[in-house]
Coordinates of C-alpha atoms in Angstrom, one line a residue:
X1 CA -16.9 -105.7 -26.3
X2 CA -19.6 -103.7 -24.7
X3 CA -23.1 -104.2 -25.7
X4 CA -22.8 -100.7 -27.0
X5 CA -20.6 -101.0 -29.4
X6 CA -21.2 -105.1 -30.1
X7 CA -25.2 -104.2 -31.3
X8 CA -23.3 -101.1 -33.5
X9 CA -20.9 -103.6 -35.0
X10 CA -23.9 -106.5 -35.4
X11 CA -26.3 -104.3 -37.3
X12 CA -23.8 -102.8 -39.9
X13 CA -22.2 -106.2 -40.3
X14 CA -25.8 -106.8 -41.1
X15 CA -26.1 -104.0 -43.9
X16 CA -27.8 -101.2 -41.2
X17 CA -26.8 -98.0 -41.3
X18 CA -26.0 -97.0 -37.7
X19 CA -26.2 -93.5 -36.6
X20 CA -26.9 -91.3 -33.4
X21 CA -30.6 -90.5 -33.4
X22 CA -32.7 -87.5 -31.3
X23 CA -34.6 -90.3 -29.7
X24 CA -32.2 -92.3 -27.7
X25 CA -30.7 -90.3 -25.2
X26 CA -28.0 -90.6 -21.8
X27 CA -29.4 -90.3 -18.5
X28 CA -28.3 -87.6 -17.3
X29 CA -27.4 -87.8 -13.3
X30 CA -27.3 -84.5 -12.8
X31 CA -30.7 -84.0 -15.0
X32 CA -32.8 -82.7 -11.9
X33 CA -30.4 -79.7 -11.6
X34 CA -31.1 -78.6 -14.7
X35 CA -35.2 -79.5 -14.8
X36 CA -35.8 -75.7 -15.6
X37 CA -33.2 -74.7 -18.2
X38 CA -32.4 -77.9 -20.2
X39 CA -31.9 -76.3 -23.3
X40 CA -28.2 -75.0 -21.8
X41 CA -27.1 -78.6 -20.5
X42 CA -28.2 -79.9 -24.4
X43 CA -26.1 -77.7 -25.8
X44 CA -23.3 -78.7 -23.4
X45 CA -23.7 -82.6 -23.6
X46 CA -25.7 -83.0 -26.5
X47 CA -26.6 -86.9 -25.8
X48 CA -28.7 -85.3 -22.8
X49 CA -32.6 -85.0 -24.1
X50 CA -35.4 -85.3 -21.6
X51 CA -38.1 -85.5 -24.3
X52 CA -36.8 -88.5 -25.8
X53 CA -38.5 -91.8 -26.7
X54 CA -35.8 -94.2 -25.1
X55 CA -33.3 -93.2 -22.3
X56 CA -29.8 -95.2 -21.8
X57 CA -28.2 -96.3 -18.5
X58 CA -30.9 -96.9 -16.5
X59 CA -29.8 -99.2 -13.8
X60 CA -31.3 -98.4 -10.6
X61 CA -31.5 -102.1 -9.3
X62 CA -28.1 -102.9 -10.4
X63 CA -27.2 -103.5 -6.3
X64 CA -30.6 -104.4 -5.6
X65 CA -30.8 -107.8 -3.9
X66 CA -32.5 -110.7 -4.5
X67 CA -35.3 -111.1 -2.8
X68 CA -35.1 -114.3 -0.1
X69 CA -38.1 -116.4 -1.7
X70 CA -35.7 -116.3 -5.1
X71 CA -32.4 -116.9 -3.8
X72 CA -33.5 -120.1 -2.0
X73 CA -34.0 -121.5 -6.0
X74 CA -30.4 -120.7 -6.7
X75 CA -27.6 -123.1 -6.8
X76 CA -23.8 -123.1 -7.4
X77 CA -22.1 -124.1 -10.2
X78 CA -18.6 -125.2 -10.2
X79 CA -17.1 -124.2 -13.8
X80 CA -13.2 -124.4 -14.5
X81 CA -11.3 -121.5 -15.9
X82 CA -14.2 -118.7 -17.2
X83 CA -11.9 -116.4 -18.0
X84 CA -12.0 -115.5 -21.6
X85 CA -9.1 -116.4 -23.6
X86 CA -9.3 -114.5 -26.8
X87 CA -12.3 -113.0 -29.5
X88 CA -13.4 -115.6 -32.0
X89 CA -13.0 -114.2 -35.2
X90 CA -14.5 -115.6 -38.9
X91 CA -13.9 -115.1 -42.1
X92 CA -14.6 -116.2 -45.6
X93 CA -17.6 -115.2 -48.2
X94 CA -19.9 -116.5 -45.7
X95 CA -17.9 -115.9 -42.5
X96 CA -17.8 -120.0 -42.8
X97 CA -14.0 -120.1 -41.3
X98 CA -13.2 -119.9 -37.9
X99 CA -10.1 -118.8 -36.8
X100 CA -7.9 -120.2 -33.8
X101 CA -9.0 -118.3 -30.7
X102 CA -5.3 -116.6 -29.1
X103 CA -4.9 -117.6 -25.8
X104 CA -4.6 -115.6 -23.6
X105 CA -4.8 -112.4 -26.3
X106 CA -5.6 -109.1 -26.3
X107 CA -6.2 -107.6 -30.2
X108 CA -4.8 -104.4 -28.4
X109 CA -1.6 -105.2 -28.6
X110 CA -1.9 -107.4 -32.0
X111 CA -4.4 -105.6 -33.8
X112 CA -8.1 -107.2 -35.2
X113 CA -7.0 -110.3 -37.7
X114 CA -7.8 -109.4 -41.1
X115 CA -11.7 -110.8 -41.9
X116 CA -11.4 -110.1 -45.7
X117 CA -8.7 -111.9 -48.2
X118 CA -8.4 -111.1 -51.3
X119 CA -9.6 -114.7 -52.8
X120 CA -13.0 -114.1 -50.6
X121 CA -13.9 -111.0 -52.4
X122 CA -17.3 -112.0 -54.3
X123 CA -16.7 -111.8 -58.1
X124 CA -18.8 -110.0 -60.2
X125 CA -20.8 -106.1 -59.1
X126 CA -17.9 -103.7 -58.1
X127 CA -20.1 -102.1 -55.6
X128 CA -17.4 -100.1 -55.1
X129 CA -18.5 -98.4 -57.9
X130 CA -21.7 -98.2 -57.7
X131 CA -24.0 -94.8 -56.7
X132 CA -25.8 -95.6 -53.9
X133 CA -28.8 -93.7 -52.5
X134 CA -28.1 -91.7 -49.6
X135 CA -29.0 -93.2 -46.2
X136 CA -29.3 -92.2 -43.0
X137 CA -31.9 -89.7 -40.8
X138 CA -32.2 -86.8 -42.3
X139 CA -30.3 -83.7 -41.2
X140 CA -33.0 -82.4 -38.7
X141 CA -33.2 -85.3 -37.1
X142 CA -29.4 -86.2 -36.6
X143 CA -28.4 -85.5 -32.7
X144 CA -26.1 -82.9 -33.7
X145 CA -27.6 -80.9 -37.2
X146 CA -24.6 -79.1 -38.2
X147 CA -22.0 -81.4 -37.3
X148 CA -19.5 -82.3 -39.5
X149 CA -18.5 -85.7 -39.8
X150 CA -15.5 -86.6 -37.2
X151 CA -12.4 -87.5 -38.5
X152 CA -11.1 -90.9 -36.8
X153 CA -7.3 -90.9 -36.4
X154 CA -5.3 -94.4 -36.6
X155 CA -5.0 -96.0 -34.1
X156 CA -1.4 -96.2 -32.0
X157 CA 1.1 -97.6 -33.2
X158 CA 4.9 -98.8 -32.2
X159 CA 7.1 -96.1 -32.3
X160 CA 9.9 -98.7 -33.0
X161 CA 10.5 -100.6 -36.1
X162 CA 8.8 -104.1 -36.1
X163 CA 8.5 -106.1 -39.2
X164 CA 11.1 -103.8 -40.9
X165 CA 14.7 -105.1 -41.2
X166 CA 13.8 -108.9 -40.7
X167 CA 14.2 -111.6 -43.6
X168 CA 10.8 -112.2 -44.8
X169 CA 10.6 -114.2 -47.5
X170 CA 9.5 -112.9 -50.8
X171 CA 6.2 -114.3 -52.4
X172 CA 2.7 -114.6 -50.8
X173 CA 2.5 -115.2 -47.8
X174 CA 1.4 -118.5 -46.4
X175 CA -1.7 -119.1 -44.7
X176 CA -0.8 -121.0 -41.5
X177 CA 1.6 -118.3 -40.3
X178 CA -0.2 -117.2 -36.7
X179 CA -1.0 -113.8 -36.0
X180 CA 1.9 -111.2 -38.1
X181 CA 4.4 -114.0 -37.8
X182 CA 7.2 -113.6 -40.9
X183 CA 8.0 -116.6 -42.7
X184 CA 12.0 -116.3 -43.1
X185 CA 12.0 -119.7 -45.0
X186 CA 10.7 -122.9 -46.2
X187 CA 12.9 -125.3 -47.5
X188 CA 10.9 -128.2 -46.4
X189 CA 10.4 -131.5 -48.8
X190 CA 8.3 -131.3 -52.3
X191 CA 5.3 -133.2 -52.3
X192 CA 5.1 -136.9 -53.1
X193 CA 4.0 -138.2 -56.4
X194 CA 0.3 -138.5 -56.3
X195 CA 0.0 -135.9 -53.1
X196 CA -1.8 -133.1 -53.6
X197 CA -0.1 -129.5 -54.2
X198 CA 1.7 -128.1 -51.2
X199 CA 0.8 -131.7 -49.2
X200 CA 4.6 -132.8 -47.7
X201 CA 5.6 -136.0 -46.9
X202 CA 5.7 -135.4 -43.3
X203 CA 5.3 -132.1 -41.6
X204 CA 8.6 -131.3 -40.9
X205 CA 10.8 -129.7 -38.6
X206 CA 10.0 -125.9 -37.8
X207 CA 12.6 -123.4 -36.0
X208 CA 10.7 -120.2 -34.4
X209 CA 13.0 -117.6 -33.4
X210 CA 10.7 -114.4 -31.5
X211 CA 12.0 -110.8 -32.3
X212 CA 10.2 -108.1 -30.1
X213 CA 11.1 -105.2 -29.9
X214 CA 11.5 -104.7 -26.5
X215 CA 11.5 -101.2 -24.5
X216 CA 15.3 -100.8 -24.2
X217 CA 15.7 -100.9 -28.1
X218 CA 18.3 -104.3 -27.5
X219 CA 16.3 -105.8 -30.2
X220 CA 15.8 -102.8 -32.8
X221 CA 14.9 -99.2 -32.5
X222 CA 17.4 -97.0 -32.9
X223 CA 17.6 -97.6 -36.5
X224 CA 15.3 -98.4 -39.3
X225 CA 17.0 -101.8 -39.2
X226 CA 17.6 -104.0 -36.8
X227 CA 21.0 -104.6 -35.1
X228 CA 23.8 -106.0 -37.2
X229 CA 24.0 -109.1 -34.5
X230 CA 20.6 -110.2 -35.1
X231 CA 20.6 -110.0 -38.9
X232 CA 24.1 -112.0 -38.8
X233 CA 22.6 -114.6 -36.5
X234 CA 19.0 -115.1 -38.7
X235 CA 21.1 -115.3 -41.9
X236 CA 23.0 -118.1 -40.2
X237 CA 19.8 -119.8 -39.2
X238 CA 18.3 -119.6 -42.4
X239 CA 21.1 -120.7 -44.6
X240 CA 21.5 -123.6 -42.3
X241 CA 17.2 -124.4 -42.6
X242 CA 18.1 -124.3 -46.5
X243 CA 20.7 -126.5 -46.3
X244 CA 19.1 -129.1 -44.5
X245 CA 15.6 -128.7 -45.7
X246 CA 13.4 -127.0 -42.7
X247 CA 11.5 -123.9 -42.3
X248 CA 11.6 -120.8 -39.7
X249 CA 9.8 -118.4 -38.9
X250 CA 9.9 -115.3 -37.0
X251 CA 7.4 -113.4 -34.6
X252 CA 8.2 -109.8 -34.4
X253 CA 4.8 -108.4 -32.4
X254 CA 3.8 -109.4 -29.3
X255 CA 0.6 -111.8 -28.7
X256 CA 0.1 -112.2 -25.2
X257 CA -1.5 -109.5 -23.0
X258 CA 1.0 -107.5 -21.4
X259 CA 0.8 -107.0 -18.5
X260 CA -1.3 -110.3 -17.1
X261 CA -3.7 -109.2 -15.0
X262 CA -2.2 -110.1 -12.0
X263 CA 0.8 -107.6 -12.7
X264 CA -1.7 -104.7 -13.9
X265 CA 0.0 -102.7 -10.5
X266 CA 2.7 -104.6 -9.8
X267 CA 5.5 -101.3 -10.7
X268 CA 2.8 -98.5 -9.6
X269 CA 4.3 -97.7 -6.0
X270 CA 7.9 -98.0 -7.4
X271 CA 9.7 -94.7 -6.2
X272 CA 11.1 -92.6 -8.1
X273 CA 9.7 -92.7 -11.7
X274 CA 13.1 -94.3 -12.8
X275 CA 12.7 -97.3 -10.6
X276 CA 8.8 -97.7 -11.9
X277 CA 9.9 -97.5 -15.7
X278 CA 12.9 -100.1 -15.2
X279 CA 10.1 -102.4 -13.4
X280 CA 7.5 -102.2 -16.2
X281 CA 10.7 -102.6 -18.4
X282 CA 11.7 -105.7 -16.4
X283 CA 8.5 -107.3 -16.4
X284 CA 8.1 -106.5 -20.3
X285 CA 11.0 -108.7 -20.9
X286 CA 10.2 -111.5 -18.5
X287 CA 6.9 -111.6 -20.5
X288 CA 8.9 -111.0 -23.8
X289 CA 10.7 -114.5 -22.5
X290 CA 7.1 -116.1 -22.2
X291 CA 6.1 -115.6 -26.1
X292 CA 8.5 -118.2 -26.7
X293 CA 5.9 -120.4 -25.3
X294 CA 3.0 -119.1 -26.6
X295 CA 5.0 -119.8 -30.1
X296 CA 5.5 -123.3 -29.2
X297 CA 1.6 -123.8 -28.6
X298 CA 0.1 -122.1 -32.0
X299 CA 2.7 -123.9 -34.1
X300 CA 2.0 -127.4 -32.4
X301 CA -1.2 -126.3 -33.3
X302 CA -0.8 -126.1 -36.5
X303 CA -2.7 -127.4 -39.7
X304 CA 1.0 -128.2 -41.0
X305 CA 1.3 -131.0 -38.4
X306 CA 4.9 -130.1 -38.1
X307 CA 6.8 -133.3 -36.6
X308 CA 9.1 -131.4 -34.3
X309 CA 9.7 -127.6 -33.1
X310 CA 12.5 -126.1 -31.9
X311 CA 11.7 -122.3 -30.6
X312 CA 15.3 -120.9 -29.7
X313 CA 16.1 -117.3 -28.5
X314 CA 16.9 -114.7 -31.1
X315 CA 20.7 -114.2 -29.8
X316 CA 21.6 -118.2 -31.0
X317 CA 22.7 -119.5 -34.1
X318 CA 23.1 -123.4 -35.0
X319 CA 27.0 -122.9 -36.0
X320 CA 27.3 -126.5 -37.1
X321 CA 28.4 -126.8 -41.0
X322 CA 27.8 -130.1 -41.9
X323 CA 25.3 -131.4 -39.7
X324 CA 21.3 -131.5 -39.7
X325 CA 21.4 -130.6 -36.2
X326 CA 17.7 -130.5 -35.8
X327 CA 17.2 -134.2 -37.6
X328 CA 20.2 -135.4 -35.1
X329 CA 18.3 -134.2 -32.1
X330 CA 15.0 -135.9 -33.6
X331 CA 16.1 -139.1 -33.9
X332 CA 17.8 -138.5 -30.3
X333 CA 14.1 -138.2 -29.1
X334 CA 13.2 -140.8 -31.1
X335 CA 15.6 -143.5 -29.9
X336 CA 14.9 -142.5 -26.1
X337 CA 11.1 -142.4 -26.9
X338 CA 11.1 -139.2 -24.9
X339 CA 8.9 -135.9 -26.2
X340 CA 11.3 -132.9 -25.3
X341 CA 14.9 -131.5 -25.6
X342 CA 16.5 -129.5 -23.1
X343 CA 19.9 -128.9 -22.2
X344 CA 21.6 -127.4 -18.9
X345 CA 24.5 -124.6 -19.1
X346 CA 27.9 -126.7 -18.1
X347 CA 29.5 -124.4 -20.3
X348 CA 29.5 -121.8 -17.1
X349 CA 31.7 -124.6 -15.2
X350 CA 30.1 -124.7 -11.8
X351 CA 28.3 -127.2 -10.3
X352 CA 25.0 -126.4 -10.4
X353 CA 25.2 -125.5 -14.1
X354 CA 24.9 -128.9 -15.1
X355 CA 21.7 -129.7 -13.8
X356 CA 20.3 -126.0 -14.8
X357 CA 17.6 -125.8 -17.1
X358 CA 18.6 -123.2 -20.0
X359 CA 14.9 -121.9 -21.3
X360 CA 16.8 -120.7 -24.7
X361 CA 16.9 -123.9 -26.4
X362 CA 13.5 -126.3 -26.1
X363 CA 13.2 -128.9 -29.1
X364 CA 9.9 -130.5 -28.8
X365 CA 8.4 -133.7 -30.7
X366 CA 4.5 -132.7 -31.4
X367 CA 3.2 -135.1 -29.2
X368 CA -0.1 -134.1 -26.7
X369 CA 2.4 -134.1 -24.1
X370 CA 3.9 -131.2 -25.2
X371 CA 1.0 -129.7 -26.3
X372 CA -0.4 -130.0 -23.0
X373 CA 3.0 -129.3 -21.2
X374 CA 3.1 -125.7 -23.2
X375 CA -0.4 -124.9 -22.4
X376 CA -0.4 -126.0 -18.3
X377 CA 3.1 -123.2 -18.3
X378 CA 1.2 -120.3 -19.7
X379 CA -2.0 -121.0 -17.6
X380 CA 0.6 -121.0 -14.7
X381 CA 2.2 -117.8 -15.8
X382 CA -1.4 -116.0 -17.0
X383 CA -3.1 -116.9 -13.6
X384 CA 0.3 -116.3 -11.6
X385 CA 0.7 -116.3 -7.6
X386 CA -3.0 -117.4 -7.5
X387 CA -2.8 -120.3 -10.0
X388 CA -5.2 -123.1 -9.0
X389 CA -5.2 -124.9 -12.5
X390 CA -4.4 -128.8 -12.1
X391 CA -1.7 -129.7 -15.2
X392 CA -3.2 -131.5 -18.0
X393 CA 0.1 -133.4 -17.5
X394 CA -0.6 -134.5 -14.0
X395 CA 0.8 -133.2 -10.6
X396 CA 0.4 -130.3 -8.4
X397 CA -0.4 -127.1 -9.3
X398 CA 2.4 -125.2 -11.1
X399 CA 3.2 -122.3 -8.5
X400 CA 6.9 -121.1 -9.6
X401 CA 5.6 -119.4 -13.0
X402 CA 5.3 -115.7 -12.2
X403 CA 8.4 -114.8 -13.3
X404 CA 10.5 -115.6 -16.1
X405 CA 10.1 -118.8 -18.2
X406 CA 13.2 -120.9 -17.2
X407 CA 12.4 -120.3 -13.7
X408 CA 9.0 -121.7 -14.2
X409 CA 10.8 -124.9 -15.9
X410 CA 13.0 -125.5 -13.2
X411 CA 10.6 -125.6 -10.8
X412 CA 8.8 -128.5 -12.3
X413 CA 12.3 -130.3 -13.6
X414 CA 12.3 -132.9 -10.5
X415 CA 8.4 -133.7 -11.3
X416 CA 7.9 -137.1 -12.4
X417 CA 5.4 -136.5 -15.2
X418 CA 8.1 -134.0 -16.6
X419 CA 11.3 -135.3 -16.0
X420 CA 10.3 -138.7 -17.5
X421 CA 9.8 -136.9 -20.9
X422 CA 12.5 -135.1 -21.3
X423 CA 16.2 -135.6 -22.0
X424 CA 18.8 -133.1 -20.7
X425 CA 21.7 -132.8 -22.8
X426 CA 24.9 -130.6 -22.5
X427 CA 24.8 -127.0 -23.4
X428 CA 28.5 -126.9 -24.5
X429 CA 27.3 -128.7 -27.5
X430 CA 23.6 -127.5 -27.9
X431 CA 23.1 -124.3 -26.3
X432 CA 26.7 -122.7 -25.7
X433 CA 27.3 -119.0 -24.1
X434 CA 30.2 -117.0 -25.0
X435 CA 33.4 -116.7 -22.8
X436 CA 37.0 -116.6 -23.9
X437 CA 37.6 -120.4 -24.8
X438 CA 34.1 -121.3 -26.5
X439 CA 34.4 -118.0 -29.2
X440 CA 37.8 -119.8 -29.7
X441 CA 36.0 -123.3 -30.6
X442 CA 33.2 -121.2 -32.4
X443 CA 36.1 -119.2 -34.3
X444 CA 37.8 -122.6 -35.4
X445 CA 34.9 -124.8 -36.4
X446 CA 34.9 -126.9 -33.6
X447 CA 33.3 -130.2 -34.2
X448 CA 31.5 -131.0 -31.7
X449 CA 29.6 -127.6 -31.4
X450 CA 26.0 -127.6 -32.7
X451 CA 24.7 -123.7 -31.4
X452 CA 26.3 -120.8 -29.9
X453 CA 24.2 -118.7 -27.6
X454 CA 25.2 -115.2 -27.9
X455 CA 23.7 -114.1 -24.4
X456 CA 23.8 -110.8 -22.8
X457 CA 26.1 -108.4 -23.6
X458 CA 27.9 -111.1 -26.0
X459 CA 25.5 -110.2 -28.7
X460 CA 27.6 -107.2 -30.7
X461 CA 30.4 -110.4 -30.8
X462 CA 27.9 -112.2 -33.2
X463 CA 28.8 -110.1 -36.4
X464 CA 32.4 -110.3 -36.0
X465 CA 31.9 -114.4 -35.6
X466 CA 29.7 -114.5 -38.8
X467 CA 30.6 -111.5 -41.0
X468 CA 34.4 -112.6 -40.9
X469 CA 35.6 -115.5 -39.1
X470 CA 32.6 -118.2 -39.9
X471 CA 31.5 -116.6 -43.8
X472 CA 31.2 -119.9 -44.8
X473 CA 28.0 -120.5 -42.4
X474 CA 26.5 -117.5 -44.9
X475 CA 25.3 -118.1 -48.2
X476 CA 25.0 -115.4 -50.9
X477 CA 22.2 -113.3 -49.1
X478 CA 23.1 -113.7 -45.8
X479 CA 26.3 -112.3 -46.8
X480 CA 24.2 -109.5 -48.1
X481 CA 21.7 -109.0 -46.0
X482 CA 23.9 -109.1 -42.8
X483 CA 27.3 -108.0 -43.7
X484 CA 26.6 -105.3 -46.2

């Protein structure tokens, strides 16, 4: 914040009552043409007052330099990465909580984290009740005697629905979700004997699925509910959490600054205006891709020590009936004593497909290697063309990040300190995309398929899968809540 508005929002945080006041006035750069008949420029910029006790914006010897005798006593400092990454935000009775900072974040686009709950409200006095004495200057010496208060109008919001049309889960909603994140479901393990309540035995497995609304409305905004492919494919994903004892959640608003600053003009020379709207449309999308990521990081994060994360694109569904897919895949990890699941897209049939990164599947074991990993790609993607951040994982600077996600993976995939971590697996089994012959496997419960990727234009296909061929991957409320 400025310091103008930081010392406003220190003093009444403080119990100050914090209004405009005759005495502090603007500089006025244009004050000497008005030296005769101030009275008129008052009245027109009422913030302008000559006879005032204190007068703002005096910086004169902002571009003076420093004189030669004081130079020589200054040094350099080399300092990594001083770029701020996010507000730090309290809360709590005694503002004694500190909340995880969101890197990198701009409360613009989320909105300022709630700093009151309803279990911190002090018991006792309903001040809200009480008559207080009025405070405040009084009227003749208020800046503008006469003035009625402003009225402040809320603040923007998204035209297109958000939060609306997703499964949330009913019931208060748990602490560790990050930022608005939904919690769809938790069907993770009770507590031990002897643990205390809510403790699990392990942290268990998590399944993050982001579902921004995007500019092009693919996601949701046409309706007041989101698309009938997308509430078929979470109602698959959630019966199959139930069944096998996980939780997911969902992020439906955006947490990373949009645009980085390194694409603040990329679109502005586009000609015509069609060709600059489909770029910042583009580039919302790419970015869009990139909250997968950032999901990765806060819930590897998390106070819930989750054992293992899979963050999967919004257009997949794990079509497997019988299987704990996401326990098989663990143990795969496990027995490899590798940190990260990938798999390429052989289901295309060309050569190069099987040795493609697909960025729509990544199951990750909580390890600091994948911490790290996560954190080095968005540093990549936030600092972009003129990254110079060494990887906490080791190697060379990561310089293939400023576009989409998957890109930026595959240009590491050959790296030693990555590709030792990972294991590849096929995406006709893991990570499938639609053509004639896999909706036919999909269609007849083939065996050996684990999750259909419903990618591109194959999306309207998922209801039709779900809401009639596969019914039996819906229980009761899916059936509901996507088919009705």
């Amino acid at each position: 914040f400025s310091s103008d508005l930081a010392m406003h929002v220190a003093l009444s945080a403080a119990g100050y009552t914090v209004y405009p006041w005759r005495e502090t006035a603007q500089k006025d750069p244009e004050a000497k043409s008005y030296s005769s008949d101030y009275a008129s420029r008052m009245q027109q910029w009422p913030a302008y007052n000559p006879e005032a006790v204190f007068e703002h914006n005096h910086k004169e010897h902002y571009s003076v330099p420093v004189p030669t005798e004081e130079r020589a006593l200054l040094g350099s400092l080399r300092q990594k990465n001083l770029i701020c990454h996010g507000c730090v935000w309290f809360r709590g009775p005694k503002l004694q909580e500190r909340m995880p900072i969101q890197r990198p974040f701009t409360y613009e686009i989320q909105g300022v984290p709630s700093a009151e709950r309803i279990q911190d409200r002090a018991e006792g006095l309903n001040i809200a009740k009480v008559d207080l004495a009025a405070e405040g200057p009084s009227r003749e010496d208020r800046c503008f005697p006469g003035q009625q208060a402003a009225t402040v109008e809320g603040a923007p919001t998204n035209k297109v629905p958000l939060a609306s049309g997703l499964p949330v889960a009913p019931g208060e909603r748990p602490s560790w979700l990050v930022a608005n994140d939904s919690l769809v479901v938790d069907a993770r393990r009770p507590p031990l004997a002897g643990k205390p309540a809510g403790a699990l035995q392990d942290g268990g497995i998590l399944l993050l699925q982001p579902v921004l609304a995007d500019g092009r409305k693919e996601w949701g905004g046409r309706k007041a509910e989101r698309p009938r492919w997308l509430r078929a494919i979470l109602s698959v994903n959630r019966a199959h959490a139930r069944r096998h004892g996980h939780a997911v959640v969902v992020r439906w608003r955006p947490t990373l600054r949009f645009p980085c600053p390194w694409q603040d003009s990329e679109c502005n020379s586009k000609e015509p205006e069609r060709e600059r709207v489909n770029c910042w449309l583009n580039l919302e999308r790419e970015n869009f891709n990139w909250e997968k990521h950032q999901m990765m990081l806060d819930y590897l994060r998390s106070p819930q020590k989750f054992t293992h994360i899979l963050v999967l694109d919004a257009d997949a569904a794990l079509v497997h009936e019988t299987h704990d897919t996401l326990r098989q895949i663990a143990a795969d990890l496990e027995a490899a004593g590798k940190d990260l699941f990938v798999t390429n897209e052989d289901w295309i049939g060309d050569v190069s497909s099987k040795t493609r990164i697909n960025g729509g599947f990544l199951f990750a074991k909580n390890t600091a290697f994948t911490r790290s990993f996560f954190e080095d790609l968005l540093d990549a993607h936030w600092y972009g063309p003129r990254n110079r951040q060494k990887p906490r994982i080791g190697g060379d600077v990561m310089l293939g990040c400023s576009s989409n996600e998957q890109l930026c993976i595959s240009s590491i995939q050959r790296r030693p300190e990555f590709a030792s971590r990972i294991i590849m697996q096929s995406g006709k089994i893991y990570n499938c995309g639609t053509n004639g012959i896999t909706m036919n496997q999909l269609i007849h419960s083939d065996p050996k398929l684990e999750v259909m990727h419903f990618m591109g234009g194959a999306k309207s296909s998922a209801d039709n899968a779900f809401c009639r061929a596969r019914k039996s991957l819906l229980d009761a409320e899916g059936l509901e809540y996507a088919c009705a």
